[in-house]
């Protein structure tokens, strides 16, 4: 049988595969979102089941053709020498300045670009410029092969054996730098995954774990607070909440929950082995640690939860903007002077059912509750009679709650910075800042001197004097970087948050894509697929390719940096991919305040549910956002730290408060209830199952990826079939609410469970 081809384009990457055969499994039950309770420490988890044998009898057999491609960043840990190699004498200068730096931090920065940083770029660029009509034998001109290689396949570019802390794993890299990880057991393999992830994405790991906590400004400084603001609104957790999530996942999924915990434990052990070696000066670290003056700290399992939060809370959500419909209706009524005209405009703008929109499947599914709506104007007096659970707050009363605020601190006339930072002296004005990106001296002065802003002024002056003296001696005072070099430097340093902000939109619906062709329509008689999930462009990439083998794991593909499993890729005889779903799994709720006398926009006091008054849960934290090279280089902003305050107001049943308003003159709080809130870690289950080859046909694909709690479109191919499944914990809403308007959060209109598997949009071999 001629094997089919599956091509997956990830971020601008691609995977091509066709498959057959497989093992068997029984699907785990779908996860339901827990009602968050007061945090508790996790109990000692049960021991996971012993490593089971591989569910595929021939794990390295060639079941089909799989090709892929990734943009730059496969094995990236930084390096500046490639950016400034054409400047005479620079290497000696860097070496001189690094002596002091290494002594102070104990870290050895990487100054050389990794060999496989951009060696797939030529293939990728050629594909963009290729002419139509590519033939089968030309595919390898644009994609690289992605087989599951046996450990003795030979021709490895490098090989590393780790035998430490009770783990033993072989890491072998091919001629594109892709790590192939081989362990005698599952735990060994996961340790290797952690080690490889730290080796190839250490600084990005650090950024993501802080971003997932909503504390990116604590790490990267005051360049941009929007990411922290998003997390404070959508996924605000204390550290003990993340610990509680771990305990609940263990309890909810039995043996599989224990396995998730064990996998995360071994993964973090691998991360920390690399961190330990790096802190001991045995391994290089990304140059960003030097440039930004930040510390390298060990990882904990809660970091995995934080990164999962980043994915679920920001990338896998949908809905939750019902209050904006109210604001739009009220604004239209004010502008037109007519409720009837306002409603007509609103109905035209909202596109509740767009007959011309592109669809993944032409089948209809009863996903909305109620399934149909009467042609009713929400501004009419009939709303309360037909939808008693719907809420229209008073016009002009809504005030958004901003849980994150910040102000300058630490200079004369400014408040003292939190965390006892003290006053930080201002740096020289335009003499430093104006040349920061134009001259070699200022560039390296920033990297090697300005990163120590929390040191005293004498230390700063000592670094600056060393730099000036060395540049003067070498005659390079006026050496300038080329435009290309300056752009690269800014990508690595000042552009870090720019790349992250591109990710705040998740997988853009206009970019991620998947094209599948069933066997009936294929000239070869085998199904074909081209997958193209997109995660924005910045360096290094979020997605990291690896091939993992050990115990019952046998998979290859792309993992999201910071997660222990392949999230898009292939098993021995199947492949899968995803695009963002953006379907509605979030509702805006309105809760009544306990006392009519309470100020509408005030977070003290409590709220009413089921006739009882309950206090709000308030998270009140402060930290300092220290200036560094990722921050503004405006002369007035250089050296300026910011005091940050995060004040989150939460309800136990209906999520965090996003605003305050009045309804018929009485004060209310407006909250956002997300089905995946306090359950971000639950979505590890389908990736655990896919990694051990629980997927072996269309039905098992449905069973496994139904367990994905976030809103995604999942695509599947083997050598017989193609399939699609739309995942997410979609609530079944109570009678009496209007799905496009806020609803009361008082215990009378709570969700009635979640959409069953058979009601999710799905299709095979269309």
PDB file of C-alpha atoms in Angstrom, residues 230-486:
ATOM      1  CA  UNK A 230      -4.674  40.328  30.837  1.00  0.00           C
ATOM      2  CA  UNK A 231      -3.746  37.590  33.313  1.00  0.00           C
ATOM      3  CA  UNK A 232      -4.986  39.675  36.249  1.00  0.00           C
ATOM      4  CA  UNK A 233      -8.368  39.918  34.522  1.00  0.00           C
ATOM      5  CA  UNK A 234      -8.709  36.415  33.058  1.00  0.00           C
ATOM      6  CA  UNK A 235      -6.665  34.005  35.188  1.00  0.00           C
ATOM      7  CA  UNK A 236      -5.669  35.556  38.533  1.00  0.00           C
ATOM      8  CA  UNK A 237      -4.317  32.914  40.889  1.00  0.00           C
ATOM      9  CA  UNK A 238      -2.287  32.771  44.046  1.00  0.00           C
ATOM     10  CA  UNK A 239       0.600  30.326  44.087  1.00  0.00           C
ATOM     11  CA  UNK A 240      -1.331  28.077  46.466  1.00  0.00           C
ATOM     12  CA  UNK A 241      -4.149  27.977  43.893  1.00  0.00           C
ATOM     13  CA  UNK A 242      -1.771  26.388  41.406  1.00  0.00           C
ATOM     14  CA  UNK A 243      -0.785  23.827  44.022  1.00  0.00           C
ATOM     15  CA  UNK A 244      -4.470  23.101  44.586  1.00  0.00           C
ATOM     16  CA  UNK A 245      -4.999  22.566  40.852  1.00  0.00           C
ATOM     17  CA  UNK A 246      -2.285  19.910  40.876  1.00  0.00           C
ATOM     18  CA  UNK A 247      -3.979  18.085  43.747  1.00  0.00           C
ATOM     19  CA  UNK A 248      -7.391  18.236  42.073  1.00  0.00           C
ATOM     20  CA  UNK A 249      -6.071  16.917  38.764  1.00  0.00           C
ATOM     21  CA  UNK A 250      -4.488  13.980  40.584  1.00  0.00           C
ATOM     22  CA  UNK A 251      -7.753  13.221  42.365  1.00  0.00           C
ATOM     23  CA  UNK A 252     -10.014  13.724  39.362  1.00  0.00           C
ATOM     24  CA  UNK A 253      -8.301  11.412  36.886  1.00  0.00           C
ATOM     25  CA  UNK A 254      -7.133   8.539  39.077  1.00  0.00           C
ATOM     26  CA  UNK A 255      -4.183   6.661  37.553  1.00  0.00           C
ATOM     27  CA  UNK A 256      -3.980   9.136  34.687  1.00  0.00           C
ATOM     28  CA  UNK A 257      -3.949  12.044  37.145  1.00  0.00           C
ATOM     29  CA  UNK A 258      -1.120  10.411  39.064  1.00  0.00           C
ATOM     30  CA  UNK A 259       0.714   9.900  35.776  1.00  0.00           C
ATOM     31  CA  UNK A 260       0.351  13.572  34.840  1.00  0.00           C
ATOM     32  CA  UNK A 261       1.852  14.520  38.208  1.00  0.00           C
ATOM     33  CA  UNK A 262       4.676  12.000  37.806  1.00  0.00           C
ATOM     34  CA  UNK A 263       5.395  13.217  34.267  1.00  0.00           C
ATOM     35  CA  UNK A 264       5.498  16.843  35.412  1.00  0.00           C
ATOM     36  CA  UNK A 265       7.785  15.921  38.320  1.00  0.00           C
ATOM     37  CA  UNK A 266      10.269  14.183  36.033  1.00  0.00           C
ATOM     38  CA  UNK A 267      10.044  16.972  33.467  1.00  0.00           C
ATOM     39  CA  UNK A 268      10.839  19.610  36.089  1.00  0.00           C
ATOM     40  CA  UNK A 269      13.726  17.461  37.351  1.00  0.00           C
ATOM     41  CA  UNK A 270      15.174  17.597  33.837  1.00  0.00           C
ATOM     42  CA  UNK A 271      14.746  21.366  33.676  1.00  0.00           C
ATOM     43  CA  UNK A 272      16.502  21.773  36.997  1.00  0.00           C
ATOM     44  CA  UNK A 273      19.370  19.494  36.060  1.00  0.00           C
ATOM     45  CA  UNK A 274      20.210  21.925  33.277  1.00  0.00           C
ATOM     46  CA  UNK A 275      19.680  24.917  35.585  1.00  0.00           C
ATOM     47  CA  UNK A 276      21.985  23.373  38.196  1.00  0.00           C
ATOM     48  CA  UNK A 277      24.705  22.773  35.635  1.00  0.00           C
ATOM     49  CA  UNK A 278      24.321  26.303  34.265  1.00  0.00           C
ATOM     50  CA  UNK A 279      24.457  27.925  37.699  1.00  0.00           C
ATOM     51  CA  UNK A 280      27.578  25.917  38.379  1.00  0.00           C
ATOM     52  CA  UNK A 281      29.224  27.416  35.306  1.00  0.00           C
ATOM     53  CA  UNK A 282      29.214  24.113  33.407  1.00  0.00           C
ATOM     54  CA  UNK A 283      26.781  25.228  30.702  1.00  0.00           C
ATOM     55  CA  UNK A 284      26.087  28.473  28.896  1.00  0.00           C
ATOM     56  CA  UNK A 285      22.902  30.444  29.395  1.00  0.00           C
ATOM     57  CA  UNK A 286      21.027  32.767  27.019  1.00  0.00           C
ATOM     58  CA  UNK A 287      22.569  36.196  26.782  1.00  0.00           C
ATOM     59  CA  UNK A 288      19.270  37.776  27.878  1.00  0.00           C
ATOM     60  CA  UNK A 289      20.074  36.880  31.484  1.00  0.00           C
ATOM     61  CA  UNK A 290      23.108  39.115  31.165  1.00  0.00           C
ATOM     62  CA  UNK A 291      21.446  41.819  29.122  1.00  0.00           C
ATOM     63  CA  UNK A 292      18.493  42.195  31.473  1.00  0.00           C
ATOM     64  CA  UNK A 293      20.276  41.472  34.732  1.00  0.00           C
ATOM     65  CA  UNK A 294      17.796  38.802  35.850  1.00  0.00           C
ATOM     66  CA  UNK A 295      18.500  35.743  37.937  1.00  0.00           C
ATOM     67  CA  UNK A 296      18.234  32.100  36.897  1.00  0.00           C
ATOM     68  CA  UNK A 297      16.092  30.273  39.440  1.00  0.00           C
ATOM     69  CA  UNK A 298      15.061  26.601  39.714  1.00  0.00           C
ATOM     70  CA  UNK A 299      11.730  25.475  38.309  1.00  0.00           C
ATOM     71  CA  UNK A 300       8.775  23.984  40.200  1.00  0.00           C
ATOM     72  CA  UNK A 301       5.701  22.048  39.053  1.00  0.00           C
ATOM     73  CA  UNK A 302       3.599  25.156  39.604  1.00  0.00           C
ATOM     74  CA  UNK A 303       5.543  26.689  36.692  1.00  0.00           C
ATOM     75  CA  UNK A 304       3.992  24.068  34.406  1.00  0.00           C
ATOM     76  CA  UNK A 305       0.568  25.067  35.750  1.00  0.00           C
ATOM     77  CA  UNK A 306       1.357  28.739  35.108  1.00  0.00           C
ATOM     78  CA  UNK A 307       2.283  28.036  31.487  1.00  0.00           C
ATOM     79  CA  UNK A 308      -0.828  25.885  31.047  1.00  0.00           C
ATOM     80  CA  UNK A 309      -2.773  28.857  32.422  1.00  0.00           C
ATOM     81  CA  UNK A 310      -1.198  31.052  29.777  1.00  0.00           C
ATOM     82  CA  UNK A 311      -2.410  28.714  27.039  1.00  0.00           C
ATOM     83  CA  UNK A 312      -5.883  28.082  28.434  1.00  0.00           C
ATOM     84  CA  UNK A 313      -6.682  31.518  29.784  1.00  0.00           C
ATOM     85  CA  UNK A 314      -5.397  33.488  26.806  1.00  0.00           C
ATOM     86  CA  UNK A 315      -5.196  31.133  23.820  1.00  0.00           C
ATOM     87  CA  UNK A 316      -8.009  28.581  24.299  1.00  0.00           C
ATOM     88  CA  UNK A 317     -10.886  30.732  25.425  1.00  0.00           C
ATOM     89  CA  UNK A 318     -13.985  32.157  23.836  1.00  0.00           C
ATOM     90  CA  UNK A 319     -16.952  34.306  24.767  1.00  0.00           C
ATOM     91  CA  UNK A 320     -17.143  36.371  27.919  1.00  0.00           C
ATOM     92  CA  UNK A 321     -18.000  39.732  26.349  1.00  0.00           C
ATOM     93  CA  UNK A 322     -21.736  39.868  26.940  1.00  0.00           C
ATOM     94  CA  UNK A 323     -21.380  43.119  28.883  1.00  0.00           C
ATOM     95  CA  UNK A 324     -20.002  44.759  25.736  1.00  0.00           C
ATOM     96  CA  UNK A 325     -23.283  43.985  23.969  1.00  0.00           C
ATOM     97  CA  UNK A 326     -25.063  45.968  26.667  1.00  0.00           C
ATOM     98  CA  UNK A 327     -22.611  48.851  26.311  1.00  0.00           C
ATOM     99  CA  UNK A 328     -22.990  48.797  22.517  1.00  0.00           C
ATOM    100  CA  UNK A 329     -26.781  48.777  22.682  1.00  0.00           C
ATOM    101  CA  UNK A 330     -26.811  51.650  25.160  1.00  0.00           C
ATOM    102  CA  UNK A 331     -24.334  53.670  23.092  1.00  0.00           C
ATOM    103  CA  UNK A 332     -26.370  53.112  19.921  1.00  0.00           C
ATOM    104  CA  UNK A 333     -29.551  54.184  21.685  1.00  0.00           C
ATOM    105  CA  UNK A 334     -27.863  57.333  22.954  1.00  0.00           C
ATOM    106  CA  UNK A 335     -26.516  58.179  19.497  1.00  0.00           C
ATOM    107  CA  UNK A 336     -29.704  57.433  17.544  1.00  0.00           C
ATOM    108  CA  UNK A 337     -32.249  58.454  20.145  1.00  0.00           C
ATOM    109  CA  UNK A 338     -34.271  55.348  19.386  1.00  0.00           C
ATOM    110  CA  UNK A 339     -34.257  51.932  21.051  1.00  0.00           C
ATOM    111  CA  UNK A 340     -35.764  50.394  17.916  1.00  0.00           C
ATOM    112  CA  UNK A 341     -33.015  51.815  15.669  1.00  0.00           C
ATOM    113  CA  UNK A 342     -30.330  50.801  18.155  1.00  0.00           C
ATOM    114  CA  UNK A 343     -31.578  47.203  18.174  1.00  0.00           C
ATOM    115  CA  UNK A 344     -31.764  47.075  14.378  1.00  0.00           C
ATOM    116  CA  UNK A 345     -28.148  48.248  14.121  1.00  0.00           C
ATOM    117  CA  UNK A 346     -27.044  45.806  16.818  1.00  0.00           C
ATOM    118  CA  UNK A 347     -28.677  42.860  15.066  1.00  0.00           C
ATOM    119  CA  UNK A 348     -26.968  43.840  11.826  1.00  0.00           C
ATOM    120  CA  UNK A 349     -23.548  44.219  13.446  1.00  0.00           C
ATOM    121  CA  UNK A 350     -23.497  41.108  15.619  1.00  0.00           C
ATOM    122  CA  UNK A 351     -23.861  38.547  12.772  1.00  0.00           C
ATOM    123  CA  UNK A 352     -25.483  35.894  14.946  1.00  0.00           C
ATOM    124  CA  UNK A 353     -25.706  33.612  11.905  1.00  0.00           C
ATOM    125  CA  UNK A 354     -23.579  34.546   8.906  1.00  0.00           C
ATOM    126  CA  UNK A 355     -24.656  32.396   5.983  1.00  0.00           C
ATOM    127  CA  UNK A 356     -21.544  33.414   4.005  1.00  0.00           C
ATOM    128  CA  UNK A 357     -18.953  32.505   6.629  1.00  0.00           C
ATOM    129  CA  UNK A 358     -16.417  29.747   6.040  1.00  0.00           C
ATOM    130  CA  UNK A 359     -17.139  26.566   7.977  1.00  0.00           C
ATOM    131  CA  UNK A 360     -15.100  23.502   8.895  1.00  0.00           C
ATOM    132  CA  UNK A 361     -18.091  21.183   8.574  1.00  0.00           C
ATOM    133  CA  UNK A 362     -21.469  21.756   6.930  1.00  0.00           C
ATOM    134  CA  UNK A 363     -23.262  19.713   9.593  1.00  0.00           C
ATOM    135  CA  UNK A 364     -25.227  21.488  12.321  1.00  0.00           C
ATOM    136  CA  UNK A 365     -24.866  20.736  16.021  1.00  0.00           C
ATOM    137  CA  UNK A 366     -27.059  21.731  18.966  1.00  0.00           C
ATOM    138  CA  UNK A 367     -24.330  23.564  20.829  1.00  0.00           C
ATOM    139  CA  UNK A 368     -26.236  26.680  21.913  1.00  0.00           C
ATOM    140  CA  UNK A 369     -28.655  26.791  24.797  1.00  0.00           C
ATOM    141  CA  UNK A 370     -31.313  27.881  24.110  1.00  0.00           C
ATOM    142  CA  UNK A 371     -30.923  26.657  20.512  1.00  0.00           C
ATOM    143  CA  UNK A 372     -32.917  29.547  19.012  1.00  0.00           C
ATOM    144  CA  UNK A 373     -33.779  33.069  20.135  1.00  0.00           C
ATOM    145  CA  UNK A 374     -36.906  35.136  19.525  1.00  0.00           C
ATOM    146  CA  UNK A 375     -36.542  38.316  17.517  1.00  0.00           C
ATOM    147  CA  UNK A 376     -36.591  40.407  20.669  1.00  0.00           C
ATOM    148  CA  UNK A 377     -34.978  43.784  21.277  1.00  0.00           C
ATOM    149  CA  UNK A 378     -33.002  43.674  24.559  1.00  0.00           C
ATOM    150  CA  UNK A 379     -33.930  47.314  25.149  1.00  0.00           C
ATOM    151  CA  UNK A 380     -37.641  46.512  25.125  1.00  0.00           C
ATOM    152  CA  UNK A 381     -39.766  45.892  28.180  1.00  0.00           C
ATOM    153  CA  UNK A 382     -40.336  42.301  27.053  1.00  0.00           C
ATOM    154  CA  UNK A 383     -36.816  41.158  27.966  1.00  0.00           C
ATOM    155  CA  UNK A 384     -37.482  40.458  31.650  1.00  0.00           C
ATOM    156  CA  UNK A 385     -40.583  38.439  30.879  1.00  0.00           C
ATOM    157  CA  UNK A 386     -38.941  36.129  28.340  1.00  0.00           C
ATOM    158  CA  UNK A 387     -35.438  36.058  29.825  1.00  0.00           C
ATOM    159  CA  UNK A 388     -35.680  36.609  33.593  1.00  0.00           C
ATOM    160  CA  UNK A 389     -32.046  35.575  34.027  1.00  0.00           C
ATOM    161  CA  UNK A 390     -30.727  38.247  31.648  1.00  0.00           C
ATOM    162  CA  UNK A 391     -29.374  41.533  33.002  1.00  0.00           C
ATOM    163  CA  UNK A 392     -29.172  45.006  31.476  1.00  0.00           C
ATOM    164  CA  UNK A 393     -27.269  47.254  33.879  1.00  0.00           C
ATOM    165  CA  UNK A 394     -28.153  50.938  34.072  1.00  0.00           C
ATOM    166  CA  UNK A 395     -26.898  53.086  31.198  1.00  0.00           C
ATOM    167  CA  UNK A 396     -23.671  54.885  32.090  1.00  0.00           C
ATOM    168  CA  UNK A 397     -23.167  52.957  35.327  1.00  0.00           C
ATOM    169  CA  UNK A 398     -20.575  50.383  34.244  1.00  0.00           C
ATOM    170  CA  UNK A 399     -17.038  51.013  35.488  1.00  0.00           C
ATOM    171  CA  UNK A 400     -14.344  48.538  34.443  1.00  0.00           C
ATOM    172  CA  UNK A 401     -12.173  47.203  37.246  1.00  0.00           C
ATOM    173  CA  UNK A 402      -8.467  47.552  36.490  1.00  0.00           C
ATOM    174  CA  UNK A 403      -6.762  45.031  38.776  1.00  0.00           C
ATOM    175  CA  UNK A 404      -3.242  46.136  37.814  1.00  0.00           C
ATOM    176  CA  UNK A 405      -1.939  49.641  38.452  1.00  0.00           C
ATOM    177  CA  UNK A 406       1.576  51.060  38.452  1.00  0.00           C
ATOM    178  CA  UNK A 407       3.389  54.310  39.193  1.00  0.00           C
ATOM    179  CA  UNK A 408       6.990  55.574  39.069  1.00  0.00           C
ATOM    180  CA  UNK A 409       8.980  54.943  42.227  1.00  0.00           C
ATOM    181  CA  UNK A 410      12.414  55.237  43.766  1.00  0.00           C
ATOM    182  CA  UNK A 411      13.481  58.736  42.713  1.00  0.00           C
ATOM    183  CA  UNK A 412      13.305  61.947  44.730  1.00  0.00           C
ATOM    184  CA  UNK A 413       9.698  63.009  45.088  1.00  0.00           C
ATOM    185  CA  UNK A 414       8.414  59.534  44.191  1.00  0.00           C
ATOM    186  CA  UNK A 415       7.122  56.802  46.501  1.00  0.00           C
ATOM    187  CA  UNK A 416       9.549  54.209  47.806  1.00  0.00           C
ATOM    188  CA  UNK A 417       9.666  51.122  45.584  1.00  0.00           C
ATOM    189  CA  UNK A 418       8.236  47.865  46.980  1.00  0.00           C
ATOM    190  CA  UNK A 419      10.516  45.037  48.030  1.00  0.00           C
ATOM    191  CA  UNK A 420      12.948  47.477  49.673  1.00  0.00           C
ATOM    192  CA  UNK A 421      14.610  48.260  46.352  1.00  0.00           C
ATOM    193  CA  UNK A 422      15.434  51.790  47.377  1.00  0.00           C
ATOM    194  CA  UNK A 423      16.152  54.731  45.139  1.00  0.00           C
ATOM    195  CA  UNK A 424      17.907  53.980  41.864  1.00  0.00           C
ATOM    196  CA  UNK A 425      20.048  56.827  40.564  1.00  0.00           C
ATOM    197  CA  UNK A 426      19.166  58.112  37.131  1.00  0.00           C
ATOM    198  CA  UNK A 427      21.575  57.259  34.350  1.00  0.00           C
ATOM    199  CA  UNK A 428      23.216  59.848  32.135  1.00  0.00           C
ATOM    200  CA  UNK A 429      20.629  61.299  29.775  1.00  0.00           C
ATOM    201  CA  UNK A 430      20.893  61.416  26.022  1.00  0.00           C
ATOM    202  CA  UNK A 431      24.620  60.698  26.117  1.00  0.00           C
ATOM    203  CA  UNK A 432      23.790  57.106  27.055  1.00  0.00           C
ATOM    204  CA  UNK A 433      20.361  56.609  25.609  1.00  0.00           C
ATOM    205  CA  UNK A 434      20.812  58.358  22.308  1.00  0.00           C
ATOM    206  CA  UNK A 435      23.587  56.028  21.277  1.00  0.00           C
ATOM    207  CA  UNK A 436      22.273  52.851  22.849  1.00  0.00           C
ATOM    208  CA  UNK A 437      21.420  51.231  19.548  1.00  0.00           C
ATOM    209  CA  UNK A 438      23.804  53.157  17.298  1.00  0.00           C
ATOM    210  CA  UNK A 439      27.226  52.533  18.771  1.00  0.00           C
ATOM    211  CA  UNK A 440      28.983  49.423  19.891  1.00  0.00           C
ATOM    212  CA  UNK A 441      30.047  51.127  23.067  1.00  0.00           C
ATOM    213  CA  UNK A 442      26.562  52.021  24.164  1.00  0.00           C
ATOM    214  CA  UNK A 443      25.162  48.650  23.133  1.00  0.00           C
ATOM    215  CA  UNK A 444      27.625  46.680  25.198  1.00  0.00           C
ATOM    216  CA  UNK A 445      27.556  49.241  27.951  1.00  0.00           C
ATOM    217  CA  UNK A 446      23.852  48.633  28.235  1.00  0.00           C
ATOM    218  CA  UNK A 447      24.212  44.885  28.172  1.00  0.00           C
ATOM    219  CA  UNK A 448      27.064  44.639  30.624  1.00  0.00           C
ATOM    220  CA  UNK A 449      26.496  47.682  32.819  1.00  0.00           C
ATOM    221  CA  UNK A 450      22.926  48.917  32.836  1.00  0.00           C
ATOM    222  CA  UNK A 451      21.654  45.496  33.810  1.00  0.00           C
ATOM    223  CA  UNK A 452      22.885  46.075  37.359  1.00  0.00           C
ATOM    224  CA  UNK A 453      20.591  48.979  38.159  1.00  0.00           C
ATOM    225  CA  UNK A 454      19.857  47.668  41.613  1.00  0.00           C
ATOM    226  CA  UNK A 455      23.567  47.820  42.464  1.00  0.00           C
ATOM    227  CA  UNK A 456      24.987  51.018  43.882  1.00  0.00           C
ATOM    228  CA  UNK A 457      26.118  53.915  41.715  1.00  0.00           C
ATOM    229  CA  UNK A 458      29.795  53.110  42.167  1.00  0.00           C
ATOM    230  CA  UNK A 459      29.350  49.660  40.656  1.00  0.00           C
ATOM    231  CA  UNK A 460      27.498  51.145  37.704  1.00  0.00           C
ATOM    232  CA  UNK A 461      30.188  53.744  37.175  1.00  0.00           C
ATOM    233  CA  UNK A 462      32.921  51.089  37.362  1.00  0.00           C
ATOM    234  CA  UNK A 463      31.361  49.086  34.521  1.00  0.00           C
ATOM    235  CA  UNK A 464      30.799  52.220  32.452  1.00  0.00           C
ATOM    236  CA  UNK A 465      34.358  53.415  32.972  1.00  0.00           C
ATOM    237  CA  UNK A 466      35.756  50.045  31.925  1.00  0.00           C
ATOM    238  CA  UNK A 467      33.708  50.159  28.755  1.00  0.00           C
ATOM    239  CA  UNK A 468      34.720  53.704  27.843  1.00  0.00           C
ATOM    240  CA  UNK A 469      38.397  53.009  28.506  1.00  0.00           C
ATOM    241  CA  UNK A 470      38.439  49.862  26.387  1.00  0.00           C
ATOM    242  CA  UNK A 471      36.612  51.492  23.493  1.00  0.00           C
ATOM    243  CA  UNK A 472      38.938  54.434  23.529  1.00  0.00           C
ATOM    244  CA  UNK A 473      41.990  52.201  23.431  1.00  0.00           C
ATOM    245  CA  UNK A 474      40.636  50.218  20.501  1.00  0.00           C
ATOM    246  CA  UNK A 475      39.681  53.270  18.479  1.00  0.00           C
ATOM    247  CA  UNK A 476      36.145  51.983  18.070  1.00  0.00           C
ATOM    248  CA  UNK A 477      34.300  54.898  19.667  1.00  0.00           C
ATOM    249  CA  UNK A 478      32.309  55.573  16.535  1.00  0.00           C
ATOM    250  CA  UNK A 479      31.836  52.001  15.322  1.00  0.00           C
ATOM    251  CA  UNK A 480      28.246  51.494  14.326  1.00  0.00           C
ATOM    252  CA  UNK A 481      26.017  48.485  13.912  1.00  0.00           C
ATOM    253  CA  UNK A 482      24.409  47.839  10.573  1.00  0.00           C
ATOM    254  CA  UNK A 483      20.633  48.138  10.329  1.00  0.00           C
ATOM    255  CA  UNK A 484      20.391  44.347  10.137  1.00  0.00           C
ATOM    256  CA  UNK A 485      22.526  43.873  13.259  1.00  0.00           C
ATOM    257  CA  UNK A 486      20.586  46.485  15.176  1.00  0.00           C
TER     258      UNK A 486
END
